[in-house]
Short mmCIF file of C-alpha atoms in Angstrom, two decimals:
data_model
loop_
_atom_site.label_atom_id
_atom_site.label_comp_id
_atom_site.label_asym_id
_atom_site.label_seq_id
_atom_site.Cartn_x
_atom_site.Cartn_y
_atom_site.Cartn_z
CA UNK A 1 74.38 147.80 96.09
CA UNK A 2 74.69 144.84 98.45
CA UNK A 3 75.51 145.37 102.10
CA UNK A 4 76.17 141.69 102.77
CA UNK A 5 79.60 140.47 103.78
CA UNK A 6 81.31 137.13 103.27
CA UNK A 7 81.15 134.73 106.24
CA UNK A 8 84.37 134.70 108.21
CA UNK A 9 85.31 138.18 107.00
CA UNK A 10 86.49 141.07 109.17
CA UNK A 11 82.92 142.01 110.16
CA UNK A 12 82.20 138.51 111.48
CA UNK A 13 85.54 138.46 113.31
CA UNK A 14 84.74 141.78 114.98
CA UNK A 15 81.26 140.56 115.98
CA UNK A 16 82.73 137.39 117.44
CA UNK A 17 85.33 139.37 119.42
CA UNK A 18 82.61 141.69 120.73
CA UNK A 19 79.81 139.22 121.48
CA UNK A 20 80.59 135.59 120.64
CA UNK A 21 83.99 135.07 122.28
CA UNK A 22 84.61 138.50 123.83
CA UNK A 23 88.23 139.60 123.87
CA UNK A 24 90.19 142.82 124.07
CA UNK A 25 88.65 146.25 123.79
CA UNK A 26 85.87 145.00 121.49
CA UNK A 27 84.99 142.39 124.10
CA UNK A 28 84.70 144.98 126.84
CA UNK A 29 82.53 147.22 124.64
CA UNK A 30 80.40 144.21 123.68
CA UNK A 31 80.07 143.27 127.34
CA UNK A 32 78.74 146.67 128.25
CA UNK A 33 76.22 146.48 125.38
CA UNK A 34 75.20 142.97 126.49
CA UNK A 35 74.67 144.23 130.03
CA UNK A 36 72.10 146.70 128.73
CA UNK A 37 70.52 144.57 126.02
CA UNK A 38 70.18 141.36 128.04
CA UNK A 39 69.29 142.81 131.46
CA UNK A 40 65.53 142.22 131.23
CA UNK A 41 66.03 138.61 130.11
CA UNK A 42 68.64 137.96 132.80
CA UNK A 43 66.28 139.24 135.51
CA UNK A 44 63.34 137.30 134.06
CA UNK A 45 65.27 134.02 134.17
CA UNK A 46 66.33 134.65 137.76
CA UNK A 47 62.70 135.39 138.66
CA UNK A 48 61.50 132.21 136.94
CA UNK A 49 64.08 130.17 138.87
CA UNK A 50 62.56 131.18 142.25
CA UNK A 51 65.91 130.93 143.96
CA UNK A 52 66.11 130.10 147.66
CA UNK A 53 68.73 131.33 150.17
CA UNK A 54 70.11 127.82 150.73
CA UNK A 55 70.56 127.00 147.03
CA UNK A 56 73.68 126.79 144.89
CA UNK A 57 73.37 128.31 141.42
CA UNK A 58 75.60 127.75 138.40
CA UNK A 59 75.46 130.47 135.73
CA UNK A 60 76.80 129.34 132.37
CA UNK A 61 78.32 132.14 130.31
CA UNK A 62 77.37 135.03 132.59
CA UNK A 63 78.93 137.58 130.23
CA UNK A 64 79.11 140.93 132.04
CA UNK A 65 77.39 139.45 135.10
CA UNK A 66 73.91 141.00 135.25
CA UNK A 67 72.15 137.68 135.93
CA UNK A 68 75.05 136.50 138.08
CA UNK A 69 74.63 139.59 140.25
CA UNK A 70 70.85 139.13 140.50
CA UNK A 71 71.24 135.45 141.46
CA UNK A 72 73.91 136.26 144.06
CA UNK A 73 71.46 138.50 145.92
CA UNK A 74 68.99 135.62 146.36
CA UNK A 75 70.89 132.32 146.49
CA UNK A 76 73.37 131.08 149.05
CA UNK A 77 76.18 130.31 146.61
CA UNK A 78 76.64 131.38 142.99
CA UNK A 79 79.24 130.15 140.51
CA UNK A 80 79.86 131.59 137.06
CA UNK A 81 81.67 129.60 134.36
CA UNK A 82 82.98 132.02 131.75
CA UNK A 83 85.89 131.39 129.35
CA UNK A 84 86.32 135.08 128.43
CA UNK A 85 88.82 136.94 130.62
CA UNK A 86 87.16 140.26 129.73
CA UNK A 87 83.75 139.02 130.83
CA UNK A 88 85.15 137.58 134.07
CA UNK A 89 86.64 140.98 134.82
CA UNK A 90 83.29 142.69 134.21
CA UNK A 91 81.65 140.09 136.49
CA UNK A 92 84.18 140.89 139.23
CA UNK A 93 83.49 144.61 138.87
CA UNK A 94 79.74 144.02 139.14
CA UNK A 95 79.59 141.23 141.74
CA UNK A 96 82.74 141.60 143.85
CA UNK A 97 83.37 138.59 146.05
CA UNK A 98 79.71 137.49 146.17
CA UNK A 99 80.33 134.95 143.40
CA UNK A 100 82.90 132.37 142.40
CA UNK A 101 84.18 132.73 138.83
CA UNK A 102 85.78 129.94 136.83
CA UNK A 103 87.59 130.03 133.50
CA UNK A 104 85.69 127.07 132.09
CA UNK A 105 83.40 125.98 129.26
CA UNK A 106 79.96 124.45 129.78
CA UNK A 107 81.34 120.96 129.08
CA UNK A 108 83.81 121.11 132.01
CA UNK A 109 82.40 123.34 134.76
CA UNK A 110 84.76 122.16 137.50
CA UNK A 111 81.81 121.27 139.74
CA UNK A 112 81.39 118.03 141.64
CA UNK A 113 78.59 115.58 140.91
CA UNK A 114 75.14 116.68 142.13
CA UNK A 115 76.30 119.85 143.90
CA UNK A 116 74.14 122.48 142.14
CA UNK A 117 70.44 123.25 142.61
CA UNK A 118 69.87 125.55 139.64
CA UNK A 119 71.60 126.20 136.29
CA UNK A 120 70.91 129.46 134.47
CA UNK A 121 72.14 130.55 131.04
CA UNK A 122 71.22 133.52 128.85
CA UNK A 123 72.33 133.87 125.22
CA UNK A 124 75.06 131.28 125.58
CA UNK A 125 73.77 127.94 124.31
CA UNK A 126 74.43 128.99 120.70
CA UNK A 127 78.15 129.22 121.59
CA UNK A 128 78.50 125.71 123.00
CA UNK A 129 80.96 123.74 120.88
CA UNK A 130 79.26 120.45 121.80
CA UNK A 131 75.70 120.81 123.07
CA UNK A 132 75.38 117.12 123.94
CA UNK A 133 78.48 117.38 126.16
CA UNK A 134 77.15 120.62 127.65
CA UNK A 135 73.77 119.17 128.56
CA UNK A 136 75.44 116.02 129.93
CA UNK A 137 77.69 118.15 132.16
CA UNK A 138 74.79 120.21 133.47
CA UNK A 139 72.81 117.05 134.18
CA UNK A 140 75.82 115.62 136.06
CA UNK A 141 76.31 118.65 138.34
CA UNK A 142 72.62 119.18 139.17
CA UNK A 143 71.17 117.55 142.26
CA UNK A 144 68.09 115.37 141.80
CA UNK A 145 65.18 117.79 141.46
CA UNK A 146 67.55 120.52 140.24
CA UNK A 147 66.33 123.05 137.69
CA UNK A 148 67.75 124.13 134.34
CA UNK A 149 66.64 127.41 132.76
CA UNK A 150 67.97 128.61 129.41
CA UNK A 151 67.17 131.62 127.27
CA UNK A 152 68.60 132.68 123.91
CA UNK A 153 67.68 134.96 121.03
CA UNK A 154 65.48 132.67 118.98
CA UNK A 155 66.92 133.82 115.64
CA UNK A 156 70.44 132.86 116.76
CA UNK A 157 69.64 129.40 118.07
CA UNK A 158 71.61 126.69 116.25
CA UNK A 159 68.45 124.52 116.13
CA UNK A 160 64.74 125.13 116.74
CA UNK A 161 63.83 125.46 120.42
CA UNK A 162 61.88 122.19 120.32
CA UNK A 163 64.99 120.43 119.01
CA UNK A 164 66.98 122.01 121.83
CA UNK A 165 64.42 120.61 124.27
CA UNK A 166 64.81 117.19 122.66
CA UNK A 167 68.58 117.40 123.17
CA UNK A 168 68.04 118.19 126.86
CA UNK A 169 65.66 115.23 127.10
CA UNK A 170 68.30 113.00 125.51
CA UNK A 171 70.69 114.06 128.28
CA UNK A 172 68.16 112.87 130.90
CA UNK A 173 66.22 116.03 131.75
CA UNK A 174 62.48 115.76 132.31
CA UNK A 175 59.48 118.11 132.64
CA UNK A 176 60.66 120.05 129.59
CA UNK A 177 58.85 123.27 128.81
CA UNK A 178 59.75 125.71 126.04
CA UNK A 179 58.18 129.00 125.00
CA UNK A 180 59.05 132.38 123.52
CA UNK A 181 59.14 135.68 125.35
CA UNK A 182 59.43 139.20 123.97
CA UNK A 183 61.77 141.31 126.12
CA UNK A 184 60.85 144.98 126.48
CA UNK A 185 62.33 147.50 124.09
CA UNK A 186 64.01 146.42 120.87
CA UNK A 187 65.55 143.13 122.04
CA UNK A 188 64.97 140.12 119.77
CA UNK A 189 62.42 137.45 120.65
CA UNK A 190 63.79 135.05 123.27
CA UNK A 191 63.39 131.28 123.15
CA UNK A 192 63.28 129.93 126.70
CA UNK A 193 63.50 126.45 128.13
CA UNK A 194 62.91 125.00 131.58
CA UNK A 195 63.71 121.43 132.66
CA UNK A 196 64.34 119.36 135.76
CA UNK A 197 66.71 116.58 136.73
CA UNK A 198 64.62 113.66 138.03
#
């Protein structure tokens, strides 16, 4: 007997409401699961960023806010752009007034030109409707010398991690590095990328 399900069926819709575009009760449950499952990766990316107290950090798709919270304890100013109302609420519960939250997609962050030092994103790039527009927006808001760090479950990436790096290069980023990292426990292998705005 097959356990597969047709794409776009009720199972896929429920998964999307829980994890892809969290909404309603499923979104809140998914957010709490993401907080547990992604915590090690969120903290690793914040550690790799080597945030300074005078820096401004933009977190793209913070979900339930684990990485947002970690960044807010190190950097001077932290902004989260998150289109899900349920995830913004979980971020508020976790971070209080230590962060600024915006209802915005990656392609329209609401940030001024060259006002951000670091961009962080965990398990979100696969949800970007237009990756070229997303990378272009992140390049625009980063100051010269600013850092971009992305991580996503490798098996859910829309393209291979080297292709993702090529897309970032096309947007103007330099010093591209990409690698895989195995989070502790049963989390899937993470594809990670680091780049800089010249």
